[in-house]
Structure formats: structure tokens, C-alpha cells
Amino acid sequence: MAALDEPLKKILGGTTAKVLAEHLDLHTVGDLLHHYPRRYAERGELTRLADLPLDEHVTVVAQVADSRVLKFNGGRGQRLEVTLTDGSGRLRLVFFGKGIHKPHKDLLPGRRAMFAGKVSVFNRKLQLAHPEYELLDGDAEDGSEAVSAFAGQLLPIYPACQQMASWKIAKAVDAVLPSAQDAVDPLPEALREGRELVPLTEALLKVHRPASKADIADARDRLKWDEAFVLQVALARRRLAETQLPAVARTLATGGILDAFDAKLPFTLTDGQQKVSREIFDELATEHPMHRLLQGEVGSGKAQPLDALVLTPRGFRPMGEMTVGTEVVVPSGERAVVDGVFPQGEREVWRLVLSDGSTVECDDEHLWIVGTDDARERVLTTRELRGDLHGPDGRPRWSIAAATPVDLDDGGNRPLDPYRVGRALGGGERLPGAEADLDGATAGALRGRRVPHAYRNAPLKERLAVLQGLMDAGGERGAAGAAFRAAPAPLAGDLAWLVRSLGGHARQRPVGDGGYDVSVALPAAYGLFREAATDGAARPAGAEDFRRTIRAIEYVGRKPVQCISVRHPGHAYVTDHFTVTHNTMVALRAMLGVVDSGGQAAMLAPTEVLAQQHHRSITEMMGELAEGGMLGGAEKGTKVVLLTGSMGAAARRQALLDLVTGEAGIVVGTHALIEDKVQFHDLGLVVVDEQHRFGVEQRDALRGKGKQPPHLLVMTATPIPRTVAMTVFGDLETSVLDQLPAGRSPIATHVVPAKDKPHFLARAWERVREEVEAGHQGYVVCPRIGDEEEAPKGAKKPAGSKGAADKAGSPEDAEEKRPPLAVLDIAGQLTEGPLAGLRVAVLHGRMAPDDKDEVMRRFAAGELDVLVATTVIEVGVNVPNATAMVIMDADRFGVSQLHQLRGRVGRGSAPGLCLLVSEMPEASPARARLAAVAATLDGFELSRIDLEQRREGDVLGQAQSGVRSSLRMLAVIDDEEVIAAAREEATALVTADPELTGYPELRIALSALLDEEREQYLDKG
């Protein structure tokens, strides 16, 4: 009997062992015993041919319906066509040339057999070209062995390959199955009995040669537990080992950069941000390394257009004129200083229309302090207000309180009595002899029946006097206030402005001939009229009457925007109340906390575009705090440097010097950060953005640059199902920022079958043109840049690239052999063809950084219509005006990647459109994958689909670690209960016995399952 580590060559012979090793990665007896059947066919049961998956290697049990030999090429060639049936569908087999003789003799009508091959399409019919087969009926000359092996049993169908059919694998398994008795059982006896699991030896026998379906269920239950438990023990040991490593505790320091940064921000952190920040800072303060996974996006910053008005003590000034040090008025009437200005580029802008006709413009993330008749005030974004603007009765739900009236003074000359100015304007009279004493602007305003700026932006008493003069001259008293009739438009606007500046309510209503009636009311502290009432006095109103309801929110368009921070506990100014936050906010605060403690923080980004965006975003948010040691920098500041592979030599030298001396507290970079030349003064925190884009070795190289193991924060915006997090990131604690940008505009996704329906592709380009004509922009994404060599030297040709069988290959075979579509080729075709006349540019990873920056700047500024790019735009690119995306050869991308790419559109107010172009046939798995992406926008659901379709083969990062996955039976998506229970059992066992001294069988299984390379992988992960 062979031991489980015995090479298969000794048992099966060199030829069979070589095929199993090269094509199925099976090398030892134990490997083959753990190569489980994928499914089972019952004796006499015919597989439904109607459900065969296209483009997959399958094994079917079916009956021959007919068989015929056909000639082609003028009689010089011949082929055998065999039709199979099972009552649900038909499948054609085709054999060519000399290969037709044996199947022509064997596959007679009525014969039953197992067939194995790759399902393809020819002339719109399913077929297997040159399949292998094994006869199953007793009449067959060579079928007696098959009958004796399979009669009355469940037939195991193994994961197979073109070189080794399922029944040949079954015979190989028969040869090693007696060795199953030597299998070491890793599960502790108490656990096995408590979970009512069969012993391992019994499970292996039952999974390969079941007598019943109950045997299969017993075996699967047990084998899943083996995989889940041993893996969770490994992860639990890693978690425990991490707590034993030394690390520098990074405790929060008061009065440092973090406090100064928080004081600059015009907002209070969201509940989610506060909770996650507390978790991070608590762990940073411990003397063992933090290992935390942060999932989720937070959303973009809050901002207002540059032409929006901000109230200052001298009157309203445009947002674009705000600078650090500018004094503004806060809603309580106090003055405060602007201590941070945050340019945000161009954004989609919305207009709040209030009940008195006044409007305020802002972006979708802008925060408002709003209230209802029967509820306390709340803070809501414009987006949230848009989604819940009216109550069940159709009336406006939300209102905004009036600001406290304040004195203003623009420094202008006011030689005339303000009450006389108001009377003259109200009656349309001229002030005799007055213009000689006035400056030109004031005199011009009076002639045009406008309130001069000096009188608008005047102390409260003088503004009231102007208003009373206007009302005494042309106003009418009413029971609930007063009205000014038929005022010309400029005067109506000034009158309403004066009323609002005094905390009152004014509403303009057009009455024809360009005139407006203005209804007005003031708080009880002020009188609208000076003259005695003759026809009833206007009722003084209480302050509660001057809350303005939000009647509507209208889309304005794209505008340049920015936000400011105000040095005041309320972080608010007149008339808007808003905050600013970025995707990097939580991580940035963690980095600043580490810098305060004397350490350095490094953020690793997957692309130069994203690294540059993070660097720009961080420096803008920090302002002078990011200029430590520089002229004009804050005393408490630090340097924030960028390090990428294509930087100039001088800039690179300076960045390296700043890191090794400790001048730079924060560095943002790409893979360039992990090069040997890069040294840190005291690396305290590593932040890895979009972690799935990095291999574990790269992350480990950066972590190794600390004098002691640095703390690690891994961030991803890609949703990760709980089971995957427990399995793949089981040694990381997990935090979730679940405030996803759910209010983004919807994205419609459609599959474009370019080969079957070429007119669909033509329509796709028409849709791009329509979006551009509507003022929007679009992306075209290709898998390849386009100037590479056709094929690397030494590259293997596709299997079966020669011979007659290849001529009958399926369309998807040909499609796979075609090189992926390329940016440079497609861009040229589009500019000369369907997108001729549009402003098209390319963006890809081999462009110089300055060129990439310039293209992104022009696209963000609206100077380009269409960007033809590789996946360099997958993360971090934020252009809200981009509404259309066409992904060429979409079947070449994974589900999560398609979802990530699609997220680049629909980021503004206009709905997004994503078109997935594919030449794959409709019945192919690739098209099914695209249909799944088109069917849902739920990232967690798509991550499940992605994992199901990739199967469990790379759960532990096969591509990254270079070793075969240990998970053969366990499906991390479907087996959540097993994984969770195994994690709980493993944690308890490892806590009680970290070295597993009482579990020698478990130690053996652990060393076999997690060889040295995989242990290193987990150690780095």
C-alpha cells in the first residue's frame, strides 16, 4: 500500500503521472485522493444535453441516435457525424480523417456511452469535436470492464482535461484508493463527534465510490470541514502570532497636526467615520502591529460653485474670492476666519429653491441643517434631500432657519439719509441736488431704481431705514405682513434682499410688464413702516415664521467648485451649512495621528494616476499643514511627498532624502516605494489602497522597511463578502464604511453582441455621440495598449492549433486566439469613423506621468469628449460629467473589474450608461458573466458571482502565492455556516493550545496543507 506522499509515477507509471502533474497539478497519492468528483451520473440516467455549457470541457452520458459519414473537399476528405440524444436535446459529435474508423464501428444507433470533450458551436449547433468516449452497455466489445465498474453505481465525473478524460482519472483513483486508510485525520475527535462527522478514511472512500447519495452528502460535509478548519487554524495562529510581535505604540498626541487638521475641517465626522477612526486609533496605540481591513467608499467632498455668495462683514463676496484669513459671518451672527480653502475642480451643481423664491447652489454632498414642523433639526446632504423632499401630502418636508441679522459695512460713502433714499426709490422720485454729493456708482444705481451697494451693505439700522422708506412710499399694509406692488425687477430683488438680511421673509411674484409684487414680513423686533398706520397695521411675526421651506431641487450643470473651512465651533457660514470629506479621510487621519507620534506613514497606490490623485487630494485638504519646514508652511506641519517610478531624478532624490531624514511624515507612491533604495526614518503605518491590485510580496517588502513591524491598514472599495473576508483576510480585523455613494445616479448596463448583431455596436457609438451632444463625456476601455509585440518569444501556441479538427473549432476558440482589442488601434478607428469630429484622447500606463496628468486634467475640465483608455482609469478617476462607457472585449475582464470600471460613470446627476461589447456567442459562460454584471449594481452580489465563476481555485491567492489552492471541496460563498463555525472552533483551540502540542495529527495536516511557501503567504497577507 502506497503512502500518501508517494509520487504517482511509482503507482500509475510515467505517462499517466506526467499528464496528471502537468495538466491537473496532481503529483502524489494524497493529491489524487483529494481530487474529488465534480458531480455524479446515475447508471441509466441521461444527462440533459439541453443544459450543456458552451466553451467548457464536459463529460456526458448519452445514447447514439444516428451516425453517418460525409465527404467534403470534392470527396478528398471525410468526416463522421454522430448524433446523441437524451430526450431533452441533441448533441453532434464530429470526427475527421483517419480518426473516424473506430468510432464508426463503436458508436452505432442505440449504444450508450460516456463522452468527454469541449462543447463548441458549428453552424449554430452544439458539437464535440473528436471527443473521447467509454462505452457503457454490455453489448459493446470493449465495454465489459466499464459495465463491471459502473453497473448499479453512481458514476463519478471528475474535473478533467483534454489529455485525461474523467473515466481515466477514475481508474487512476481506483489504483490509489486503498491508501486512503493511511490518511491522517486532522479533526480533533471531540470536534468530529460533536459535529457528527464521519472519519476521514470513510469520507475519502465515500466521495470516490459512493453507494448512495447519502454517502456523497456525508463525505462532502466531512471534507468541507477539513478544509475550513485547517485553514482557520492557520489564520488563528497568524492572528495570535501578530499579537506577540513588537511594534511602536502610536498614541494620539493633543495639540498636534491631527488636531490642527480637524479644526480646519468645516464638518463633523460621520458616525461611520468616527467609529472606524476609534477602532484604528485604539489599535495604533497598542504595542503590537495593527492589521485591519477597511472596506467601502465614503464619498466626495462638499462644495459650492465659485460664483456662490458667502456673507462677509463687508457684504456678500463670491466663493471664488475666499482665501485663508477672509472674515465671514456665521449663522449666529458672529464673525469667523476662513482657515482652509479646498478647490474641488468641476462638479455637478444643484439649486435649492426655497419657499420665498430665493435659491442656493451647491454640490450633491453639501450638508444642510434642516428641520420639520414636529422634529428637531437634522443634518442632511443635498442628495438625501432630493430623495425625500416632500411628505405624503405632497407638501415640502424640510425647512431652513433664518440667519441672525448682523451689521455690515462695505466702506462705501453714504452721505444721504437712508430713509430718504428708500422713499425716493419707492416713489420713483429723484433726490433734488443729491447727485452732486454721490460717487458715480451710487448715482447710477439711484437713477436705475437700485439700492446702492453702500446702502445694501450697511449697518442693520440703516438697512432697516432704507426698507422703511421704500415701504412708506410704495408699500401696502396687510393682515399678515405687507406688499410692494409692481416694482421693477432690479428694485424688487433689492427689496427682497433687504428683508432677508433682516431675518424676514420676502417673495416676488411677476405681475406683467416686467414688474413684480413683493410680499414681505419682518420679525417682531422691526417695523416695516415708519408712518402711522391708516388702514390696519402689519402683524408683527415671530421668528418661527421665517423658516424657509425647500420647495424644489433643480439640476444646474457642471461648475467649478470649492469649499472652505471656518474657524468656529459651528463650522458653518451664511447661508450654507456644509462639510468636506474624501475617500482618503479615515486613512489620512490615521496617518496624521502616526506623524504626531513621531512616525512616518506610507500610502501604497496601484497606479500613478491614483497615487497622484491621492497626493493632490491630501495636500489640498491639509493646506499649509502639508508644507512643514517650507516657507509659508504651518509650524506644526509636515511634508507630504510623492514617489513614483517615472519621477525626474532631482525630484526623486529630494523625496528619498525627505524620507530617510524624517522631513516627510507622509509619502504617497506606487510600486516605487518598495525599491531597495527607499529608506524611512521611522515607518509607523502602511496604508495599502485597493489591496487586490498588489501581490503579497510587494506589501511585505514595504512593511519590511520599518525598524519594527509597522501597523497595516488595508483599504478596498471593492465589496468583499463576509465569507471571503473570513477566509482570505482571516488574519485581519475588518472595518466597514457602509455609507456607500448610494445616491449616485443609476447606471444602465447592456451587453452588445458585436459579432451576432453588428448594428448593435453601431448603435453603441451613436449613443456615445448623443451623450457628447448633450454636454457629457464618455470612456472607451480596451484590454491592451496596442504597440506590444504580437506574441512573446517562446509563447505556447494554443492547444490543437493544427490539424483538421481545428478547422471545425468553435467561434469562441477563434475569438480567444484573437489578440485583445487595443487602445491605440481603437482610438484611431473611432476618430476616423463613428466618433469623427469629437475630441478623442488616449490614456494608458506607458505614457509619461506629465502626459497622463495633462490628459486627465483636460478630460476633467471638459476639454475632451471621449477618453480611450486601459484599466488605468479603474480606480480613483472622478469626472462626474462622464456618463457613457463602452468596454471593448468586455469578456476579457473579471466581474469585479467590470463593476469597478462601470463605477467611473453615473457619478453626477445624469444617469450613467455602460455598454459591454463582446464577440462571444450568446450561450458561452463569458456572456453569462456579462449578463450577470448587466443585471445588478450590487457590488456584494457581483463579488459573490465573481467568486462562484472563478471557483474556489484562487481563494488563497493562487496567482499571488504561486501555489495551488487548498480548497477543493469548500465553496467560500455557499459554505458560510461551515466557515463561521470552523473559525469559532479554530480560535478556541489555538487560544488554548497555540503550538497544537495536543493535536499532532492537526500539525501534520497543517504542514501538508500550508507548505513553507504558503505559510509565508499567510504571514505576509
PDB file of N, CA, C and O in Angstrom, residues 554-609:
ATOM      1  N   GLU A 554     -33.205  71.671  -8.164  1.00  0.00           N
ATOM      2  CA  GLU A 554     -33.067  71.601  -9.622  1.00  0.00           C
ATOM      3  C   GLU A 554     -31.611  71.371 -10.007  1.00  0.00           C
ATOM      4  O   GLU A 554     -30.690  71.869  -9.350  1.00  0.00           O
ATOM      5  N   TYR A 555     -31.424  70.627 -11.093  1.00  0.00           N
ATOM      6  CA  TYR A 555     -30.069  70.409 -11.608  1.00  0.00           C
ATOM      7  C   TYR A 555     -29.617  71.642 -12.391  1.00  0.00           C
ATOM      8  O   TYR A 555     -30.340  72.160 -13.232  1.00  0.00           O
ATOM      9  N   VAL A 556     -28.409  72.107 -12.110  1.00  0.00           N
ATOM     10  CA  VAL A 556     -27.872  73.302 -12.773  1.00  0.00           C
ATOM     11  C   VAL A 556     -26.925  72.926 -13.897  1.00  0.00           C
ATOM     12  O   VAL A 556     -27.036  73.409 -15.020  1.00  0.00           O
ATOM     13  N   GLY A 557     -25.960  72.036 -13.610  1.00  0.00           N
ATOM     14  CA  GLY A 557     -24.940  71.684 -14.589  1.00  0.00           C
ATOM     15  C   GLY A 557     -23.584  71.618 -13.919  1.00  0.00           C
ATOM     16  O   GLY A 557     -23.467  71.659 -12.698  1.00  0.00           O
ATOM     17  N   ARG A 558     -22.553  71.534 -14.734  1.00  0.00           N
ATOM     18  CA  ARG A 558     -21.192  71.464 -14.188  1.00  0.00           C
ATOM     19  C   ARG A 558     -20.645  72.859 -13.952  1.00  0.00           C
ATOM     20  O   ARG A 558     -20.786  73.744 -14.798  1.00  0.00           O
ATOM     21  N   LYS A 559     -20.008  73.045 -12.808  1.00  0.00           N
ATOM     22  CA  LYS A 559     -19.378  74.322 -12.494  1.00  0.00           C
ATOM     23  C   LYS A 559     -18.110  74.060 -11.698  1.00  0.00           C
ATOM     24  O   LYS A 559     -18.008  73.061 -10.985  1.00  0.00           O
ATOM     25  N   PRO A 560     -17.156  74.999 -11.771  1.00  0.00           N
ATOM     26  CA  PRO A 560     -16.004  74.911 -10.858  1.00  0.00           C
ATOM     27  C   PRO A 560     -16.499  75.157  -9.432  1.00  0.00           C
ATOM     28  O   PRO A 560     -17.294  76.061  -9.199  1.00  0.00           O
ATOM     29  N   VAL A 561     -16.023  74.348  -8.493  1.00  0.00           N
ATOM     30  CA  VAL A 561     -16.486  74.469  -7.114  1.00  0.00           C
ATOM     31  C   VAL A 561     -15.303  74.417  -6.159  1.00  0.00           C
ATOM     32  O   VAL A 561     -14.204  73.985  -6.512  1.00  0.00           O
ATOM     33  N   GLN A 562     -15.550  74.869  -4.929  1.00  0.00           N
ATOM     34  CA  GLN A 562     -14.585  74.683  -3.861  1.00  0.00           C
ATOM     35  C   GLN A 562     -15.342  74.727  -2.543  1.00  0.00           C
ATOM     36  O   GLN A 562     -16.532  75.052  -2.487  1.00  0.00           O
ATOM     37  N   CYS A 563     -14.658  74.352  -1.484  1.00  0.00           N
ATOM     38  CA  CYS A 563     -15.253  74.503  -0.160  1.00  0.00           C
ATOM     39  C   CYS A 563     -14.241  75.168   0.756  1.00  0.00           C
ATOM     40  O   CYS A 563     -13.038  75.206   0.459  1.00  0.00           O
ATOM     41  N   ILE A 564     -14.747  75.735   1.822  1.00  0.00           N
ATOM     42  CA  ILE A 564     -13.898  76.443   2.777  1.00  0.00           C
ATOM     43  C   ILE A 564     -14.159  75.892   4.167  1.00  0.00           C
ATOM     44  O   ILE A 564     -15.232  75.346   4.443  1.00  0.00           O
ATOM     45  N   SER A 565     -13.168  76.000   5.027  1.00  0.00           N
ATOM     46  CA  SER A 565     -13.380  75.672   6.435  1.00  0.00           C
ATOM     47  C   SER A 565     -13.336  76.960   7.232  1.00  0.00           C
ATOM     48  O   SER A 565     -12.583  77.884   6.915  1.00  0.00           O
ATOM     49  N   VAL A 566     -14.179  77.016   8.258  1.00  0.00           N
ATOM     50  CA  VAL A 566     -14.332  78.226   9.067  1.00  0.00           C
ATOM     51  C   VAL A 566     -13.906  77.913  10.497  1.00  0.00           C
ATOM     52  O   VAL A 566     -14.325  76.909  11.071  1.00  0.00           O
ATOM     53  N   ARG A 567     -13.057  78.766  11.049  1.00  0.00           N
ATOM     54  CA  ARG A 567     -12.567  78.543  12.406  1.00  0.00           C
ATOM     55  C   ARG A 567     -13.630  78.971  13.417  1.00  0.00           C
ATOM     56  O   ARG A 567     -13.612  80.069  13.961  1.00  0.00           O
ATOM     57  N   HIS A 568     -14.599  78.073  13.603  1.00  0.00           N
ATOM     58  CA  HIS A 568     -15.708  78.357  14.515  1.00  0.00           C
ATOM     59  C   HIS A 568     -16.302  77.022  14.927  1.00  0.00           C
ATOM     60  O   HIS A 568     -16.346  76.084  14.115  1.00  0.00           O
ATOM     61  N   PRO A 569     -16.764  76.878  16.163  1.00  0.00           N
ATOM     62  CA  PRO A 569     -17.296  75.587  16.599  1.00  0.00           C
ATOM     63  C   PRO A 569     -18.425  75.064  15.721  1.00  0.00           C
ATOM     64  O   PRO A 569     -18.605  73.855  15.570  1.00  0.00           O
ATOM     65  N   GLY A 570     -19.193  75.972  15.119  1.00  0.00           N
ATOM     66  CA  GLY A 570     -20.302  75.536  14.272  1.00  0.00           C
ATOM     67  C   GLY A 570     -19.881  75.102  12.896  1.00  0.00           C
ATOM     68  O   GLY A 570     -20.660  74.472  12.175  1.00  0.00           O
ATOM     69  N   HIS A 571     -18.652  75.454  12.471  1.00  0.00           N
ATOM     70  CA  HIS A 571     -18.152  75.116  11.135  1.00  0.00           C
ATOM     71  C   HIS A 571     -19.171  75.462  10.058  1.00  0.00           C
ATOM     72  O   HIS A 571     -19.412  74.693   9.127  1.00  0.00           O
ATOM     73  N   ALA A 572     -19.845  76.597  10.180  1.00  0.00           N
ATOM     74  CA  ALA A 572     -20.890  76.971   9.222  1.00  0.00           C
ATOM     75  C   ALA A 572     -20.779  78.452   8.915  1.00  0.00           C
ATOM     76  O   ALA A 572     -20.133  79.199   9.647  1.00  0.00           O
ATOM     77  N   TYR A 573     -21.360  78.852   7.804  1.00  0.00           N
ATOM     78  CA  TYR A 573     -21.384  80.267   7.458  1.00  0.00           C
ATOM     79  C   TYR A 573     -22.694  80.570   6.766  1.00  0.00           C
ATOM     80  O   TYR A 573     -23.472  79.681   6.448  1.00  0.00           O
ATOM     81  N   VAL A 574     -22.967  81.813   6.522  1.00  0.00           N
ATOM     82  CA  VAL A 574     -24.224  82.226   5.906  1.00  0.00           C
ATOM     83  C   VAL A 574     -24.043  82.202   4.391  1.00  0.00           C
ATOM     84  O   VAL A 574     -23.089  82.755   3.866  1.00  0.00           O
ATOM     85  N   THR A 575     -24.934  81.592   3.634  1.00  0.00           N
ATOM     86  CA  THR A 575     -26.179  80.999   4.100  1.00  0.00           C
ATOM     87  C   THR A 575     -26.127  79.486   4.139  1.00  0.00           C
ATOM     88  O   THR A 575     -27.150  78.847   4.409  1.00  0.00           O
ATOM     89  N   ASP A 576     -24.970  78.927   3.834  1.00  0.00           N
ATOM     90  CA  ASP A 576     -24.915  77.480   3.655  1.00  0.00           C
ATOM     91  C   ASP A 576     -24.243  76.802   4.850  1.00  0.00           C
ATOM     92  O   ASP A 576     -23.363  77.359   5.480  1.00  0.00           O
ATOM     93  N   HIS A 577     -24.636  75.589   5.105  1.00  0.00           N
ATOM     94  CA  HIS A 577     -24.028  74.764   6.143  1.00  0.00           C
ATOM     95  C   HIS A 577     -23.537  73.493   5.462  1.00  0.00           C
ATOM     96  O   HIS A 577     -24.339  72.701   5.001  1.00  0.00           O
ATOM     97  N   PHE A 578     -22.218  73.302   5.365  1.00  0.00           N
ATOM     98  CA  PHE A 578     -21.758  72.131   4.613  1.00  0.00           C
ATOM     99  C   PHE A 578     -20.432  71.603   5.157  1.00  0.00           C
ATOM    100  O   PHE A 578     -19.797  72.221   5.984  1.00  0.00           O
ATOM    101  N   THR A 579     -20.058  70.428   4.705  1.00  0.00           N
ATOM    102  CA  THR A 579     -18.823  69.798   5.162  1.00  0.00           C
ATOM    103  C   THR A 579     -18.020  69.325   3.959  1.00  0.00           C
ATOM    104  O   THR A 579     -18.499  69.333   2.832  1.00  0.00           O
ATOM    105  N   VAL A 580     -16.789  68.882   4.213  1.00  0.00           N
ATOM    106  CA  VAL A 580     -15.963  68.305   3.141  1.00  0.00           C
ATOM    107  C   VAL A 580     -15.382  66.996   3.646  1.00  0.00           C
ATOM    108  O   VAL A 580     -14.976  66.885   4.790  1.00  0.00           O
ATOM    109  N   THR A 581     -15.397  65.968   2.782  1.00  0.00           N
ATOM    110  CA  THR A 581     -14.782  64.692   3.133  1.00  0.00           C
ATOM    111  C   THR A 581     -14.303  64.026   1.856  1.00  0.00           C
ATOM    112  O   THR A 581     -14.807  64.316   0.778  1.00  0.00           O
ATOM    113  N   HIS A 582     -13.319  63.170   1.984  1.00  0.00           N
ATOM    114  CA  HIS A 582     -12.748  62.489   0.824  1.00  0.00           C
ATOM    115  C   HIS A 582     -12.659  60.999   1.108  1.00  0.00           C
ATOM    116  O   HIS A 582     -12.730  60.573   2.260  1.00  0.00           O
ATOM    117  N   ASN A 583     -12.462  60.193   0.070  1.00  0.00           N
ATOM    118  CA  ASN A 583     -12.296  58.753   0.268  1.00  0.00           C
ATOM    119  C   ASN A 583     -11.139  58.457   1.207  1.00  0.00           C
ATOM    120  O   ASN A 583     -11.121  57.444   1.898  1.00  0.00           O
ATOM    121  N   THR A 584     -10.116  59.299   1.194  1.00  0.00           N
ATOM    122  CA  THR A 584      -8.918  59.039   1.991  1.00  0.00           C
ATOM    123  C   THR A 584      -9.012  59.629   3.393  1.00  0.00           C
ATOM    124  O   THR A 584      -8.046  59.627   4.119  1.00  0.00           O
ATOM    125  N   MET A 585     -10.192  60.118   3.784  1.00  0.00           N
ATOM    126  CA  MET A 585     -10.303  60.850   5.045  1.00  0.00           C
ATOM    127  C   MET A 585      -9.921  59.997   6.244  1.00  0.00           C
ATOM    128  O   MET A 585      -9.119  60.397   7.076  1.00  0.00           O
ATOM    129  N   VAL A 586     -10.495  58.805   6.365  1.00  0.00           N
ATOM    130  CA  VAL A 586     -10.207  57.975   7.535  1.00  0.00           C
ATOM    131  C   VAL A 586      -8.733  57.606   7.560  1.00  0.00           C
ATOM    132  O   VAL A 586      -8.065  57.702   8.594  1.00  0.00           O
ATOM    133  N   ALA A 587      -8.207  57.196   6.403  1.00  0.00           N
ATOM    134  CA  ALA A 587      -6.800  56.813   6.341  1.00  0.00           C
ATOM    135  C   ALA A 587      -5.902  58.018   6.610  1.00  0.00           C
ATOM    136  O   ALA A 587      -4.872  57.901   7.283  1.00  0.00           O
ATOM    137  N   LEU A 588      -6.272  59.196   6.090  1.00  0.00           N
ATOM    138  CA  LEU A 588      -5.444  60.385   6.285  1.00  0.00           C
ATOM    139  C   LEU A 588      -5.368  60.750   7.761  1.00  0.00           C
ATOM    140  O   LEU A 588      -4.307  61.074   8.280  1.00  0.00           O
ATOM    141  N   ARG A 589      -6.486  60.668   8.475  1.00  0.00           N
ATOM    142  CA  ARG A 589      -6.461  60.994   9.899  1.00  0.00           C
ATOM    143  C   ARG A 589      -5.583  59.992  10.652  1.00  0.00           C
ATOM    144  O   ARG A 589      -4.872  60.354  11.585  1.00  0.00           O
ATOM    145  N   ALA A 590      -5.630  58.708  10.230  1.00  0.00           N
ATOM    146  CA  ALA A 590      -4.756  57.712  10.856  1.00  0.00           C
ATOM    147  C   ALA A 590      -3.292  58.061  10.605  1.00  0.00           C
ATOM    148  O   ALA A 590      -2.452  57.972  11.509  1.00  0.00           O
ATOM    149  N   MET A 591      -2.975  58.479   9.379  1.00  0.00           N
ATOM    150  CA  MET A 591      -1.596  58.832   9.051  1.00  0.00           C
ATOM    151  C   MET A 591      -1.134  60.042   9.861  1.00  0.00           C
ATOM    152  O   MET A 591      -0.007  60.084  10.358  1.00  0.00           O
ATOM    153  N   LEU A 592      -2.000  61.044   9.991  1.00  0.00           N
ATOM    154  CA  LEU A 592      -1.632  62.231  10.755  1.00  0.00           C
ATOM    155  C   LEU A 592      -1.410  61.892  12.229  1.00  0.00           C
ATOM    156  O   LEU A 592      -0.512  62.447  12.877  1.00  0.00           O
ATOM    157  N   GLY A 593      -2.229  60.964  12.753  1.00  0.00           N
ATOM    158  CA  GLY A 593      -2.038  60.534  14.134  1.00  0.00           C
ATOM    159  C   GLY A 593      -0.674  59.894  14.334  1.00  0.00           C
ATOM    160  O   GLY A 593      -0.001  60.115  15.351  1.00  0.00           O
ATOM    161  N   VAL A 594      -0.227  59.092  13.358  1.00  0.00           N
ATOM    162  CA  VAL A 594       1.093  58.454  13.441  1.00  0.00           C
ATOM    163  C   VAL A 594       2.194  59.505  13.343  1.00  0.00           C
ATOM    164  O   VAL A 594       3.203  59.443  14.056  1.00  0.00           O
ATOM    165  N   VAL A 595       2.022  60.489  12.454  1.00  0.00           N
ATOM    166  CA  VAL A 595       3.022  61.557  12.328  1.00  0.00           C
ATOM    167  C   VAL A 595       3.146  62.325  13.641  1.00  0.00           C
ATOM    168  O   VAL A 595       4.253  62.662  14.091  1.00  0.00           O
ATOM    169  N   ASP A 596       2.016  62.583  14.299  1.00  0.00           N
ATOM    170  CA  ASP A 596       2.046  63.267  15.589  1.00  0.00           C
ATOM    171  C   ASP A 596       2.868  62.498  16.623  1.00  0.00           C
ATOM    172  O   ASP A 596       3.471  63.083  17.516  1.00  0.00           O
ATOM    173  N   SER A 597       2.867  61.156  16.488  1.00  0.00           N
ATOM    174  CA  SER A 597       3.589  60.346  17.471  1.00  0.00           C
ATOM    175  C   SER A 597       5.058  60.186  17.119  1.00  0.00           C
ATOM    176  O   SER A 597       5.775  59.426  17.763  1.00  0.00           O
ATOM    177  N   GLY A 598       5.510  60.870  16.073  1.00  0.00           N
ATOM    178  CA  GLY A 598       6.920  60.817  15.694  1.00  0.00           C
ATOM    179  C   GLY A 598       7.233  59.852  14.581  1.00  0.00           C
ATOM    180  O   GLY A 598       8.396  59.705  14.200  1.00  0.00           O
ATOM    181  N   GLY A 599       6.224  59.157  14.046  1.00  0.00           N
ATOM    182  CA  GLY A 599       6.463  58.180  12.991  1.00  0.00           C
ATOM    183  C   GLY A 599       6.154  58.728  11.611  1.00  0.00           C
ATOM    184  O   GLY A 599       5.781  59.891  11.441  1.00  0.00           O
ATOM    185  N   GLN A 600       6.330  57.856  10.618  1.00  0.00           N
ATOM    186  CA  GLN A 600       6.009  58.205   9.235  1.00  0.00           C
ATOM    187  C   GLN A 600       4.939  57.253   8.712  1.00  0.00           C
ATOM    188  O   GLN A 600       4.783  56.133   9.205  1.00  0.00           O
ATOM    189  N   ALA A 601       4.190  57.698   7.725  1.00  0.00           N
ATOM    190  CA  ALA A 601       3.130  56.883   7.132  1.00  0.00           C
ATOM    191  C   ALA A 601       3.325  56.825   5.628  1.00  0.00           C
ATOM    192  O   ALA A 601       3.682  57.836   5.000  1.00  0.00           O
ATOM    193  N   ALA A 602       3.101  55.637   5.067  1.00  0.00           N
ATOM    194  CA  ALA A 602       3.243  55.445   3.620  1.00  0.00           C
ATOM    195  C   ALA A 602       1.938  54.914   3.058  1.00  0.00           C
ATOM    196  O   ALA A 602       1.362  53.978   3.606  1.00  0.00           O
ATOM    197  N   MET A 603       1.470  55.538   1.969  1.00  0.00           N
ATOM    198  CA  MET A 603       0.274  55.043   1.273  1.00  0.00           C
ATOM    199  C   MET A 603       0.693  54.467  -0.068  1.00  0.00           C
ATOM    200  O   MET A 603       1.297  55.156  -0.891  1.00  0.00           O
ATOM    201  N   LEU A 604       0.378  53.195  -0.266  1.00  0.00           N
ATOM    202  CA  LEU A 604       0.747  52.492  -1.489  1.00  0.00           C
ATOM    203  C   LEU A 604      -0.471  52.420  -2.403  1.00  0.00           C
ATOM    204  O   LEU A 604      -1.506  51.867  -2.029  1.00  0.00           O
ATOM    205  N   ALA A 605      -0.374  53.026  -3.590  1.00  0.00           N
ATOM    206  CA  ALA A 605      -1.478  53.062  -4.551  1.00  0.00           C
ATOM    207  C   ALA A 605      -1.085  52.231  -5.776  1.00  0.00           C
ATOM    208  O   ALA A 605       0.089  52.176  -6.144  1.00  0.00           O
ATOM    209  N   PRO A 606      -2.045  51.595  -6.456  1.00  0.00           N
ATOM    210  CA  PRO A 606      -1.709  50.665  -7.539  1.00  0.00           C
ATOM    211  C   PRO A 606      -1.288  51.315  -8.845  1.00  0.00           C
ATOM    212  O   PRO A 606      -0.619  50.696  -9.643  1.00  0.00           O
ATOM    213  N   THR A 607      -1.685  52.560  -9.097  1.00  0.00           N
ATOM    214  CA  THR A 607      -1.342  53.215 -10.359  1.00  0.00           C
ATOM    215  C   THR A 607      -0.820  54.617 -10.086  1.00  0.00           C
ATOM    216  O   THR A 607      -1.110  55.213  -9.046  1.00  0.00           O
ATOM    217  N   GLU A 608      -0.069  55.145 -11.048  1.00  0.00           N
ATOM    218  CA  GLU A 608       0.439  56.506 -10.900  1.00  0.00           C
ATOM    219  C   GLU A 608      -0.690  57.517 -10.877  1.00  0.00           C
ATOM    220  O   GLU A 608      -0.645  58.497 -10.131  1.00  0.00           O
ATOM    221  N   VAL A 609      -1.726  57.261 -11.699  1.00  0.00           N
ATOM    222  CA  VAL A 609      -2.856  58.192 -11.723  1.00  0.00           C
ATOM    223  C   VAL A 609      -3.482  58.293 -10.339  1.00  0.00           C
ATOM    224  O   VAL A 609      -3.738  59.388  -9.825  1.00  0.00           O
TER     225      VAL A 609
END
